[in-house]
CSV table of C-alpha atoms and ligand atoms in Angstrom, one decimal:
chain,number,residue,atom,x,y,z
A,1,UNK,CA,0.0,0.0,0.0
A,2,UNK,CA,1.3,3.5,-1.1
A,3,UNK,CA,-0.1,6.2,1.2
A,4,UNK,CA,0.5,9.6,-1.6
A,5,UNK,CA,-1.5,12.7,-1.5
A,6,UNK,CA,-3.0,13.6,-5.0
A,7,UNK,CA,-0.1,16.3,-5.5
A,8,UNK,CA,2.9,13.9,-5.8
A,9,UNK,CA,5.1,13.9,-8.4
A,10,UNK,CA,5.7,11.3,-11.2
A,11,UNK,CA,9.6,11.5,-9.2
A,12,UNK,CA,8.4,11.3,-6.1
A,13,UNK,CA,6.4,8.3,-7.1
A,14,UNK,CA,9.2,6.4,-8.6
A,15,UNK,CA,11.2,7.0,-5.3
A,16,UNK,CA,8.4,5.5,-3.2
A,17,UNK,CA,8.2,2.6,-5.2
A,18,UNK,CA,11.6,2.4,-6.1
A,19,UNK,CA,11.9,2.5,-9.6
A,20,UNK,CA,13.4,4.6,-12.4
A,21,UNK,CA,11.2,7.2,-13.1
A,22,UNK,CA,11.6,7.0,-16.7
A,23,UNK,CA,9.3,3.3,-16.2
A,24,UNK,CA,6.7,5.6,-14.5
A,25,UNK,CA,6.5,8.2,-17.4
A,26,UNK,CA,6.5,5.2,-19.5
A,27,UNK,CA,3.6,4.0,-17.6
A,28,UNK,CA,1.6,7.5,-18.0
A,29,UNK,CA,2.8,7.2,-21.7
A,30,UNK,CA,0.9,3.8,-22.5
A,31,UNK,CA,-2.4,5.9,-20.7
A,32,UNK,CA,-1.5,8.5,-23.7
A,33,UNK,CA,-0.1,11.1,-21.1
A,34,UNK,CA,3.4,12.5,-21.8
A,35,UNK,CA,4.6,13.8,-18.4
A,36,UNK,CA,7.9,15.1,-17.2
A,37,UNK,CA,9.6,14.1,-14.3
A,38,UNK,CA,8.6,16.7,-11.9
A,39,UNK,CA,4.8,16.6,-13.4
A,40,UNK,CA,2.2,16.3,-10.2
A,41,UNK,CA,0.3,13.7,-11.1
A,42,UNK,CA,-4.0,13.5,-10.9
A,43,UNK,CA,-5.6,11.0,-8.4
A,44,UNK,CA,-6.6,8.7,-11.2
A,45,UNK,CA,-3.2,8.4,-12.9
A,46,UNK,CA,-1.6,7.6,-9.9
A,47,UNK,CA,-4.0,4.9,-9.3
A,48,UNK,CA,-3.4,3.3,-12.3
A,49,UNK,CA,0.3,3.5,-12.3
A,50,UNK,CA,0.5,2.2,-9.2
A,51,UNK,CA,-1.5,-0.6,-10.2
A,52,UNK,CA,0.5,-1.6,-12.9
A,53,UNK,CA,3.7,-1.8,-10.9
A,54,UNK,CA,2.1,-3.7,-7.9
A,55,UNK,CA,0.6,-1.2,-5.5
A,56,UNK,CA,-2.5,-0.1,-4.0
A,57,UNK,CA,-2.4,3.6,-3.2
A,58,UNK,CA,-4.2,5.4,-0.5
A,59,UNK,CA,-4.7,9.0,-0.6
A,60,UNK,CA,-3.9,10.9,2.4
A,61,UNK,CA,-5.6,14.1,2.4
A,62,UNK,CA,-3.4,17.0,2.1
A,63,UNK,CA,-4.3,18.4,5.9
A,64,UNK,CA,-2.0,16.2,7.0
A,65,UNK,CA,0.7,17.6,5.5
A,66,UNK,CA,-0.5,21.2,5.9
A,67,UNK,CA,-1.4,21.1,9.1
A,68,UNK,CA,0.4,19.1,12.1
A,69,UNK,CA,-2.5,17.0,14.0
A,70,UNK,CA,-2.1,18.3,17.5
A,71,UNK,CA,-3.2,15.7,20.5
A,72,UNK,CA,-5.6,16.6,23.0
A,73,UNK,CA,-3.9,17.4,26.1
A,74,UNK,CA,-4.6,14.9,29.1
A,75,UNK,CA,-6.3,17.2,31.6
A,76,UNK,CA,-4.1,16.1,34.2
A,77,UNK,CA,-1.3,17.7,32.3
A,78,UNK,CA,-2.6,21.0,32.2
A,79,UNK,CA,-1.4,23.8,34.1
A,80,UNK,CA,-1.8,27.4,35.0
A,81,UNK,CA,-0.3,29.6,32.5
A,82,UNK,CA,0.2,33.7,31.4
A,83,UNK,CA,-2.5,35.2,30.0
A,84,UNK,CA,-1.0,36.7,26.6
A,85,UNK,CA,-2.5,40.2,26.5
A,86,UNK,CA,-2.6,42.5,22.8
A,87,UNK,CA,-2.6,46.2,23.2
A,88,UNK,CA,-4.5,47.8,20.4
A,89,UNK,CA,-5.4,51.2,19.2
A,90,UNK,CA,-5.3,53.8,16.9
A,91,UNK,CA,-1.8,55.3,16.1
A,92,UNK,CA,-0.7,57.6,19.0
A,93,UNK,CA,-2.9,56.7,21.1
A,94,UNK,CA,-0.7,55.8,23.5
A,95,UNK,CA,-0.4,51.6,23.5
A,96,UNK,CA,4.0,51.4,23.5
A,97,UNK,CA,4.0,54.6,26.4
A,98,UNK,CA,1.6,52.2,28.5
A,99,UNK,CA,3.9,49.1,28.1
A,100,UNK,CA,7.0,50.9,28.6
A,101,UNK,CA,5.8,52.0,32.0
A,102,UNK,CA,4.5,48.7,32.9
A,103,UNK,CA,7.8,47.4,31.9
A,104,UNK,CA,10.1,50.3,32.9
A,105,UNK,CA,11.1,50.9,29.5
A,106,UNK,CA,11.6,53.2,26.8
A,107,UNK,CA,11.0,51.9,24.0
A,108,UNK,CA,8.5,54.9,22.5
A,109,UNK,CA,11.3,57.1,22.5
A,110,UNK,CA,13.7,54.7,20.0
A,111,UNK,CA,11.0,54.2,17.4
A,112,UNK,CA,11.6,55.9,13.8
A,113,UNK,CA,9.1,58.9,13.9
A,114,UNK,CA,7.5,57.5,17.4
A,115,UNK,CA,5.6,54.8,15.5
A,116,UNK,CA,5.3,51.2,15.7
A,117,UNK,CA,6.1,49.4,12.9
A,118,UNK,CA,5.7,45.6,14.1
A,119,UNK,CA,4.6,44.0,17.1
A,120,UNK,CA,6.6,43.7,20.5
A,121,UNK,CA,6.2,40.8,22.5
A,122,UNK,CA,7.3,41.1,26.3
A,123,UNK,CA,6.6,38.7,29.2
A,124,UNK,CA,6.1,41.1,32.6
A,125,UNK,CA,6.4,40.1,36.1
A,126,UNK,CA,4.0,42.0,38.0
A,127,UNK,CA,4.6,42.9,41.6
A,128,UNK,CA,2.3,40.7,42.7
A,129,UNK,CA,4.4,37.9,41.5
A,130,UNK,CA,1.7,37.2,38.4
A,131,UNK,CA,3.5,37.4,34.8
A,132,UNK,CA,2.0,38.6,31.3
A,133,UNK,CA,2.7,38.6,28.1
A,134,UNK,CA,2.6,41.6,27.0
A,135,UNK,CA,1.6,42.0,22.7
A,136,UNK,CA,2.1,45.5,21.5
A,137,UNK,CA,1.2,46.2,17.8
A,138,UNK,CA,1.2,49.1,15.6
A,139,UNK,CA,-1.6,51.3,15.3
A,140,UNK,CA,-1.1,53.0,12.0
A,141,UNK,CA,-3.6,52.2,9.4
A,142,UNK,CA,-0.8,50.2,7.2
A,143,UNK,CA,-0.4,47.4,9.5
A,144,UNK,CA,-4.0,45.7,9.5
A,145,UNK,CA,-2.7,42.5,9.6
A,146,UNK,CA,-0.4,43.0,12.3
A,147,UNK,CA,-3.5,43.3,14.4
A,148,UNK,CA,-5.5,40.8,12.7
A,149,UNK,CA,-2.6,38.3,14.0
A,150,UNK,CA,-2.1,39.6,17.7
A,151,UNK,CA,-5.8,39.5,17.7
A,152,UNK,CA,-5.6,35.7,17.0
A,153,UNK,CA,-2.8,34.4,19.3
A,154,UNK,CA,-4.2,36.9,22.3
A,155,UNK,CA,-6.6,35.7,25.2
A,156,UNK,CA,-7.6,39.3,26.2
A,157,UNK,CA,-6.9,42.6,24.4
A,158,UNK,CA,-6.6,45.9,25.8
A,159,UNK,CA,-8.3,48.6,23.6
A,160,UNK,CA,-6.7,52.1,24.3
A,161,UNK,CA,-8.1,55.1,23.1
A,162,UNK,CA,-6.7,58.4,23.7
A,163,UNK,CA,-9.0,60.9,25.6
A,164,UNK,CA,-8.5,63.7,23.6
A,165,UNK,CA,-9.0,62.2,20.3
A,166,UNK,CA,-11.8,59.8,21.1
A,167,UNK,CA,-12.5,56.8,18.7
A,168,UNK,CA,-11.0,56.5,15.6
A,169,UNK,CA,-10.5,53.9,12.3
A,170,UNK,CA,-8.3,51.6,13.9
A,171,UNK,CA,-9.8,51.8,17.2
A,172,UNK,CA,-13.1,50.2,15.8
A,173,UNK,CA,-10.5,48.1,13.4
A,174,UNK,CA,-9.1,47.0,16.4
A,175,UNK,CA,-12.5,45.9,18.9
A,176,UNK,CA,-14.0,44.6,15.2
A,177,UNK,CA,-10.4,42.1,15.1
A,178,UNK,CA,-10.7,41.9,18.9
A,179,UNK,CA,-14.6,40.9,18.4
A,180,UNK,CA,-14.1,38.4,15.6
A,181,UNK,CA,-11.3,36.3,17.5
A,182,UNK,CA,-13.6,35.9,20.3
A,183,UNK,CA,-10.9,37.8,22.9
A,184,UNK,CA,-12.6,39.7,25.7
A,185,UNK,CA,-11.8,43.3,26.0
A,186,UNK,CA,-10.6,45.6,28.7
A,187,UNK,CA,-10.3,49.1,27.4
A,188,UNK,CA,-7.7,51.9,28.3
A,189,UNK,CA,-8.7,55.4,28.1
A,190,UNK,CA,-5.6,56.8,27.8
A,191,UNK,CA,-4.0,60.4,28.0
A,192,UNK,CA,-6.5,61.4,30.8
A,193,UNK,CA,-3.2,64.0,32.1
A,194,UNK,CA,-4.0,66.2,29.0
A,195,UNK,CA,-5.8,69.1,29.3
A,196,UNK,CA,-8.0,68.6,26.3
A,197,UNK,CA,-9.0,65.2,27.9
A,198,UNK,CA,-12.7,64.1,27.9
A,199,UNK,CA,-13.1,60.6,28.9
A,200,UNK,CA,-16.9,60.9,28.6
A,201,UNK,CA,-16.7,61.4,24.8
A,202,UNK,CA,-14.8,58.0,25.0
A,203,UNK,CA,-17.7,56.4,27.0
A,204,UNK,CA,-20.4,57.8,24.4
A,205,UNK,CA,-18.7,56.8,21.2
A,206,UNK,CA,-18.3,53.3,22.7
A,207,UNK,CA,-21.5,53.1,23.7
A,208,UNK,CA,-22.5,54.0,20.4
A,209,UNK,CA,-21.0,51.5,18.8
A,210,UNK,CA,-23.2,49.0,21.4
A,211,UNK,CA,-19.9,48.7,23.5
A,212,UNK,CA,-21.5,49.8,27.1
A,213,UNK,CA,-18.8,49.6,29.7
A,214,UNK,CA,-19.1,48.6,33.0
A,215,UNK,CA,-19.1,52.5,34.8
A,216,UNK,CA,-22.1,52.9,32.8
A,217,UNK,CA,-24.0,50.3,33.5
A,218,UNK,CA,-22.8,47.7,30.6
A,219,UNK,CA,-20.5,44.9,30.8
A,220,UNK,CA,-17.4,45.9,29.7
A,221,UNK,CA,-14.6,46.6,32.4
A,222,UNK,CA,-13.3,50.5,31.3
A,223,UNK,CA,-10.4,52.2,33.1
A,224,UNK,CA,-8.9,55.9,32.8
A,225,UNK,CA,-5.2,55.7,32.2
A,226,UNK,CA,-2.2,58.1,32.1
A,227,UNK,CA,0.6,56.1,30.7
A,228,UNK,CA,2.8,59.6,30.9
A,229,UNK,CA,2.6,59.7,34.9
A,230,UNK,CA,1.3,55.9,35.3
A,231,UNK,CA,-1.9,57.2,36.9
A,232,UNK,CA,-4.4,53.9,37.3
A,233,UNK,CA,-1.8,51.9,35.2
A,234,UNK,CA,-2.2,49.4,38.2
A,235,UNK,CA,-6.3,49.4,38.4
A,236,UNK,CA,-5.9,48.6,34.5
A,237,UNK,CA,-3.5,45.7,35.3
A,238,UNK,CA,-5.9,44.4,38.1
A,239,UNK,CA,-9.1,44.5,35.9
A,240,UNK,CA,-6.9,42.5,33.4
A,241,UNK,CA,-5.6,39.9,35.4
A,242,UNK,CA,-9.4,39.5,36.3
A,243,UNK,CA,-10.1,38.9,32.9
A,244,UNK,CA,-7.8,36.2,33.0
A,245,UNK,CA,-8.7,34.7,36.1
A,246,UNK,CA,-12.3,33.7,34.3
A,247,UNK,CA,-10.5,32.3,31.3
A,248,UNK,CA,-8.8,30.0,33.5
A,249,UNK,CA,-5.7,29.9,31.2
A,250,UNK,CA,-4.2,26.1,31.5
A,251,UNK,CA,-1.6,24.4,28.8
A,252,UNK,CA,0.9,21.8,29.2
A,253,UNK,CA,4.1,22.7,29.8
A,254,UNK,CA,6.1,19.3,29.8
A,255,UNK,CA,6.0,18.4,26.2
A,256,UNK,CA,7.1,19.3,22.4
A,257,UNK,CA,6.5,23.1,22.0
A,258,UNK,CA,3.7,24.6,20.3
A,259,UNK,CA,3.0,28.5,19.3
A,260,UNK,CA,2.9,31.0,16.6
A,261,UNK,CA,5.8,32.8,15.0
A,262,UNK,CA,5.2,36.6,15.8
A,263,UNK,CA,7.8,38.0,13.3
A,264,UNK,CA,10.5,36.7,11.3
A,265,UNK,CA,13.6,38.6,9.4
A,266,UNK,CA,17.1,37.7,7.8
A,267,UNK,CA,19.9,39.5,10.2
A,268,UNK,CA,23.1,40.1,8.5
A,269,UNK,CA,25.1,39.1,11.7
A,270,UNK,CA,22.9,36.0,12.8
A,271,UNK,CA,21.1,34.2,9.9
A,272,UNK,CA,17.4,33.6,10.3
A,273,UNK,CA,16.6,35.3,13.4
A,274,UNK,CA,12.1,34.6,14.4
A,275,UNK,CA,9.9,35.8,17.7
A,276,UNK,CA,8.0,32.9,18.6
A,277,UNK,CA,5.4,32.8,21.4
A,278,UNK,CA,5.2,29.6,22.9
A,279,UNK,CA,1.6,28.3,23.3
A,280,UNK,CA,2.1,25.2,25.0
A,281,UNK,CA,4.9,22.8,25.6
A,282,UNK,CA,8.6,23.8,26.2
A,283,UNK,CA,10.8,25.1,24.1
A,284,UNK,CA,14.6,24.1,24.8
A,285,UNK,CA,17.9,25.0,23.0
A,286,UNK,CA,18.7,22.2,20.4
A,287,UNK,CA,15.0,21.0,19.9
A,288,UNK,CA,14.3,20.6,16.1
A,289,UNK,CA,11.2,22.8,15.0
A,290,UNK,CA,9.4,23.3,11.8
A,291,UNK,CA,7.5,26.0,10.9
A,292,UNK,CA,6.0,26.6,7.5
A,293,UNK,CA,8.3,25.1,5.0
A,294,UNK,CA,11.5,26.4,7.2
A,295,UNK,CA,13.2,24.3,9.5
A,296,UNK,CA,15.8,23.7,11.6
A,297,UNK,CA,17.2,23.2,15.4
A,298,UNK,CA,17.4,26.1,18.3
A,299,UNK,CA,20.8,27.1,17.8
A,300,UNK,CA,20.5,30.3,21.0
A,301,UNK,CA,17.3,31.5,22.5
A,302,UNK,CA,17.2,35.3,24.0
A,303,UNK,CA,14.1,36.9,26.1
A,304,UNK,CA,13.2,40.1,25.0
A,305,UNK,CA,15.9,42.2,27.1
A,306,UNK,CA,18.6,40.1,24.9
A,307,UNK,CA,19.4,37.2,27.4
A,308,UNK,CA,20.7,33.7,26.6
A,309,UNK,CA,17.7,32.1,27.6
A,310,UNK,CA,17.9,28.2,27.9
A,311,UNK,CA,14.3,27.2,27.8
A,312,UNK,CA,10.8,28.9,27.8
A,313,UNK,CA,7.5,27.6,28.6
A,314,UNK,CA,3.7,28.3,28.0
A,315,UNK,CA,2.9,32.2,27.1
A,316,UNK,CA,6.6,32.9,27.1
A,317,UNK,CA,7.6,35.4,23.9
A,318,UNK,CA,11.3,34.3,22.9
A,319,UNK,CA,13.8,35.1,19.8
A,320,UNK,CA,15.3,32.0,18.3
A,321,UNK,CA,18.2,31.5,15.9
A,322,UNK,CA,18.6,28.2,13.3
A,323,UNK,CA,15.8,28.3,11.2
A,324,UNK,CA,16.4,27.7,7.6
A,325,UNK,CA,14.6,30.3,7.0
A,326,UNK,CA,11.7,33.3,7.8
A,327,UNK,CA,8.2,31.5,8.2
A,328,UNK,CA,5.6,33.9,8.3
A,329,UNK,CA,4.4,36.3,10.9
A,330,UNK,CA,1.3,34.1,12.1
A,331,UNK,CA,2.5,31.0,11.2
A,332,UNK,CA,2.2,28.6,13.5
A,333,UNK,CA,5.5,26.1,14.6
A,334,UNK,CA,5.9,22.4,16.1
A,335,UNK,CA,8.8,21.2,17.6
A,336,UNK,CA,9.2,17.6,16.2
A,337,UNK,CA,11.5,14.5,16.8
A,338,UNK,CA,12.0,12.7,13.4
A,339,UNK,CA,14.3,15.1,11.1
A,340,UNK,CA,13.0,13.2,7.8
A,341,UNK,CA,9.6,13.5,8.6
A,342,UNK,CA,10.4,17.9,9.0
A,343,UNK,CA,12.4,17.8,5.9
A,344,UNK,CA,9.5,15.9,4.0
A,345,UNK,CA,6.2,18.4,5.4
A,346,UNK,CA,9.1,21.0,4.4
A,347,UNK,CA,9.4,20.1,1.1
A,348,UNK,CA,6.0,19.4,0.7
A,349,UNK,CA,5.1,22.8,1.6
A,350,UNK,CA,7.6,24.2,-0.7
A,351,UNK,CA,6.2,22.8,-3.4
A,352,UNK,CA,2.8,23.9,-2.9
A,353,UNK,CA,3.9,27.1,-2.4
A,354,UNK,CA,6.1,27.4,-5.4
A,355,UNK,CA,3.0,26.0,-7.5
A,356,UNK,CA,0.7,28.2,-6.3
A,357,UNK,CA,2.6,30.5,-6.5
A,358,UNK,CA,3.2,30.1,-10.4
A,359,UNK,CA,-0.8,29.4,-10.9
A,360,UNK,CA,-1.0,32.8,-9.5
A,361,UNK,CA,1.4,34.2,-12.1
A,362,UNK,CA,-0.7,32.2,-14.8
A,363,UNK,CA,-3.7,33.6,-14.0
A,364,UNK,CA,-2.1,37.5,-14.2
A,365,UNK,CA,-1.1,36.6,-17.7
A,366,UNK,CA,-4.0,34.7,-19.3
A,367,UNK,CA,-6.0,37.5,-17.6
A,368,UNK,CA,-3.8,40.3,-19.3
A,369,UNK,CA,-4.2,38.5,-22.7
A,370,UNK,CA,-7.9,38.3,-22.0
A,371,UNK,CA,-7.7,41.9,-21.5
A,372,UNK,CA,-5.6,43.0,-24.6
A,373,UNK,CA,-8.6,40.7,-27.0
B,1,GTP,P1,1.7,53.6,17.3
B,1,GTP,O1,2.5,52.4,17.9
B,1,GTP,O2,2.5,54.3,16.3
B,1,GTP,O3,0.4,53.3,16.9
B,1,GTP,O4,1.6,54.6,18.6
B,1,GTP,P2,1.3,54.2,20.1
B,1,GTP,O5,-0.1,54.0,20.3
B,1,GTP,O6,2.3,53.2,20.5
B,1,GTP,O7,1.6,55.6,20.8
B,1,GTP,P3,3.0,56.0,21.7
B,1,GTP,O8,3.0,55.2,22.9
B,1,GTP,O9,4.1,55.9,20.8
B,1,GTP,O10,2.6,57.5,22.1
B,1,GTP,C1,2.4,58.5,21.1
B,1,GTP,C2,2.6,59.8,21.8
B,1,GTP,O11,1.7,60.1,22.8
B,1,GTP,C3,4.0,59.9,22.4
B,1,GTP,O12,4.5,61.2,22.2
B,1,GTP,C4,3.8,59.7,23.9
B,1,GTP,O13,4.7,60.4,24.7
B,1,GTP,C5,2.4,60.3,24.0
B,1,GTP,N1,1.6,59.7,25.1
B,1,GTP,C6,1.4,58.4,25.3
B,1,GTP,N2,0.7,58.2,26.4
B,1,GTP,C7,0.5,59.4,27.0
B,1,GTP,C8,-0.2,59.9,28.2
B,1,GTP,O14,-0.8,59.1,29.0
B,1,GTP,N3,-0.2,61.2,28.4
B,1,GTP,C9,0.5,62.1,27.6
B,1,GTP,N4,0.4,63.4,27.9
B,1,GTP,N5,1.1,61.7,26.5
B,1,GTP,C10,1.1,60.4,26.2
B,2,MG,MG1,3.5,52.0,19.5
C-alpha cells in the first residue's frame, strides 16, 4: 500500500516505489499522457500507475501535510499559564508609552518617527508575582494584519483610546479584530493628564458603537489611564488579570513546543533570526522545529531584554536563531522528533507554495491577454 497525497510527483512516485522514473513516465505514456519528471500527477493516474507496478495507493488528504495533528492534552497535564495580553489602538494613542511603563522601558522614545512598525512581544512580572505577556502592535492604518494576527494568538486585548482624540479607524478596526477572534476586551482610556482630555466622549462613542462599559452600566470593564505619569496603570492591570482569572488559562508545559511565530527577518550578523510565542509545551535550545516550510534546530534562544535564555514555557515570547529560513508572521510552529519527517512536510510545503505560486502568475497573464482581445 502506497499512502500519496493527489499532489505527488511522477519522481516522487518512482522514489516511493523504487523504480526509475523514466518506467513511471513510460507508464503515463501507454495511458496517452506524456509527463515530465517533476509533473504532479492527478488521483486517477496515480491509481493506475501504481497498479501496474504492484501497489495499492491510499490518498492521504493533504491536511495532514498542511497542518500538524495536535493531540488533545490529558487534563491532568494542564497547568496554570500567562495570559497573553494585545494592546491595540489607533496610532498615538498611547499603546508602547503604556507598556513601557509597565515594563520600565523606553521603548516609544527609540521608534523611527514614534511609530510602531511591528509587534513587540514582552513577558512582565507583575509585583504581585503574576507574569503577562505583554503583545504590543502598531496602530497606523498600514499594518492591519499585524493586528488581525495579535488579535488571533491573544486571550484578552486591551483597547486604548486616547481621551483627547476619542475613537478612531483603527480603534473600531481594532474591537471589530478583537470581536471576531472571540478575545474579551478591557479598554484603556488613555491620556486622561491632557488638558484637552474628555473621557466621557470615549464612554459615548463606545457606547454607540453597542460597547457599554461597566461605569455605565454595561458589561465591559473600562479604566482611565495616564501612561505619561502611570496614573491607574495598576487598576488597569488588576481589571486585566481578572479577565484572565475567568479564562482560566491552563496548557501543558512538559511536552514538544507549540506557538505561533510573531515576526521573522534575515539579520546580517545571525542568519534567520524569528519571535516565537510559545503556546504550550517547552521550548529548549537544540530542539528541532518546523514552521511553514523552514526548519531547523534552536541554535540560542534570547528573552526580549537580549538574554541567553535556555528554555521557555507556556505564554513565554522568545527570539530564536537556526531556522532555515523566515516563516511567516502568524504561522504557527511544532517542535518535532523525526528530522525526515520535518524535511518531508518542508518540502511538501515548498512545493505547494512554489505551485501556487506560479498558478497565481498564470492567472495574471492569461487574464492580461484576456484583456488585450
Ligand atoms: P503607534 O504604535 O505608532 O500606533 O503609537 P502608540 O499607540 O504606541 O503611541 P505611543 O505610545 O508611541 O505614544 C504616542 C505619543 O503620545 C508619544 O509622544 C507619547 O509620549 C504620548 N503619550 C502616550 N501616552 C500618553 C499619556 O498618557 N499622556 C500624555 N500626555 N502623552 C502620552
Ligand atoms: Mg506603538
Amino acid at each position: 500500500v502506497l499512502k500519496v497525497t493527489e499532489f505527488v510527483t511522477a519522481n516522487e512516485m518512482a522514489n516511493m516505489m523504487d523504480i526509475p522514473v523514466t518506467q513511471i513516465i513510460a507508464s503515463c505514456m501507454s495511458l496517452g499522457l506524456f509527463v515530465s519528471i517533476n509533473q504532479r500527477l492527478d488521483a486517477e493516474t496515480i491509481a493506475l500507475v501504481s497498479e501496474e507496478f504492484g501497489y495499492k495507493v491510499e490518498f492521504v488528504s493533504l491536511e495532514l501535510i498542511d497542518s500538524i495533528q495536535e493531540e488533545e492534552d490529558d487534563p491532568a497535564t494542564l497547568k496554570d499559564r500567562p495570559a497573553i495580553v494585545t494592546v491595540m489602538g489607533h496610532v498615538d494613542h498611547g499603546k508602547t508609552s503604556l507598556l513601557d511603563f509597565i515594563r520600565k522601558a523606553d521603548v516609544a522614545a527609540d521608534e523611527a518617527g514614534g511609530i510602531t512598525q511591528h509587534i513587540g512581544a514582552y513577558s512582565v512580572k507583575l509585583e504581585n508575582d503574576r507574569q503577562i505577556t505583554f503583545l504590543d502592535t502598531p496602530g497606523h492604518e498600514a499594518f492591519t494584519a499585524m493586528r488581525a494576527r495579535g488579535a488571533q494568538v491573544t486571550d484578552i486585548a486591551i483597547i486604548i483610546i486616547a481621551a483627547n482624540d476619542s475613537v478612531m479607524p483603527q480603534t473600531v478596526e481594532a474591537i471589530n479584530h478583537a470581536s471576531a477572534a472571540g478575545v474579551p476586551i478591557v479598554f484603556a482610556i488613555s491620556k486622561i493628564d491632557l488638558p484637552g482630555a474628555n473621557p466621557d466622549k470615549v464612554r459615548e462613542s463606545l457606547a454607540n458603537m453597542n460597547y457599554l462599559v461597566e461605569d455605565w452600566g454595561g458589561k465591559y470593564q473600562c479604566q482611565e489611564v495616564s501612561a505619561k505619569h502611570g496614573t491607574n496603570v495598576k487598576d488597569l492591570l488588576e481589571k486585566v488579570l481578572l479577565e484572565a482569572d475567568m479564562l482560566e488559562l491552563k496548557a501543558n508545559p512538559d511536552k514538544g513546543a507549540v506557538g505561533s511565530v510573531i515576526e521573522s527577518t534575515l539579520d546580517k550578523g545571525r542568519g534567520y533570526v524569528a519571535t516565537l510565542l510559545v503556546q504550550a509545551g517547552r521550548l529548549k535550545v537544540g530542539d528541532l522545529i518546523l514552521s511553514g516550510s523552514y526548519y531547523g534546530h534552536v541554535k540560542a534562544m534570547f528573552n526580549e531584554r537580549n538574554q541567553k535564555v535556555e528554555s521557555v514555557g507556556p505564554s513565554e515570547p522568545v527570539l530564536i536563531l537556526g531556522l532555515n529560513g523566515a516563516p511567516q508572521a502568524g504561522e504557527k510552529f511544532h517542535v518535532m522528533e523525526n528530522e525526515k519527517e520535518v524535511k518531508d512536510i518542508a518540502n511538501k510545503r515548498q512545493q505547494l507554495q512554489r505551485e501556487q505560486g506560479m498558478r497565481a502568475q498564470k492567472h495574471i497573464t492569461l487574464d492580461e491577454i484576456g484583456r488585450r482581445i
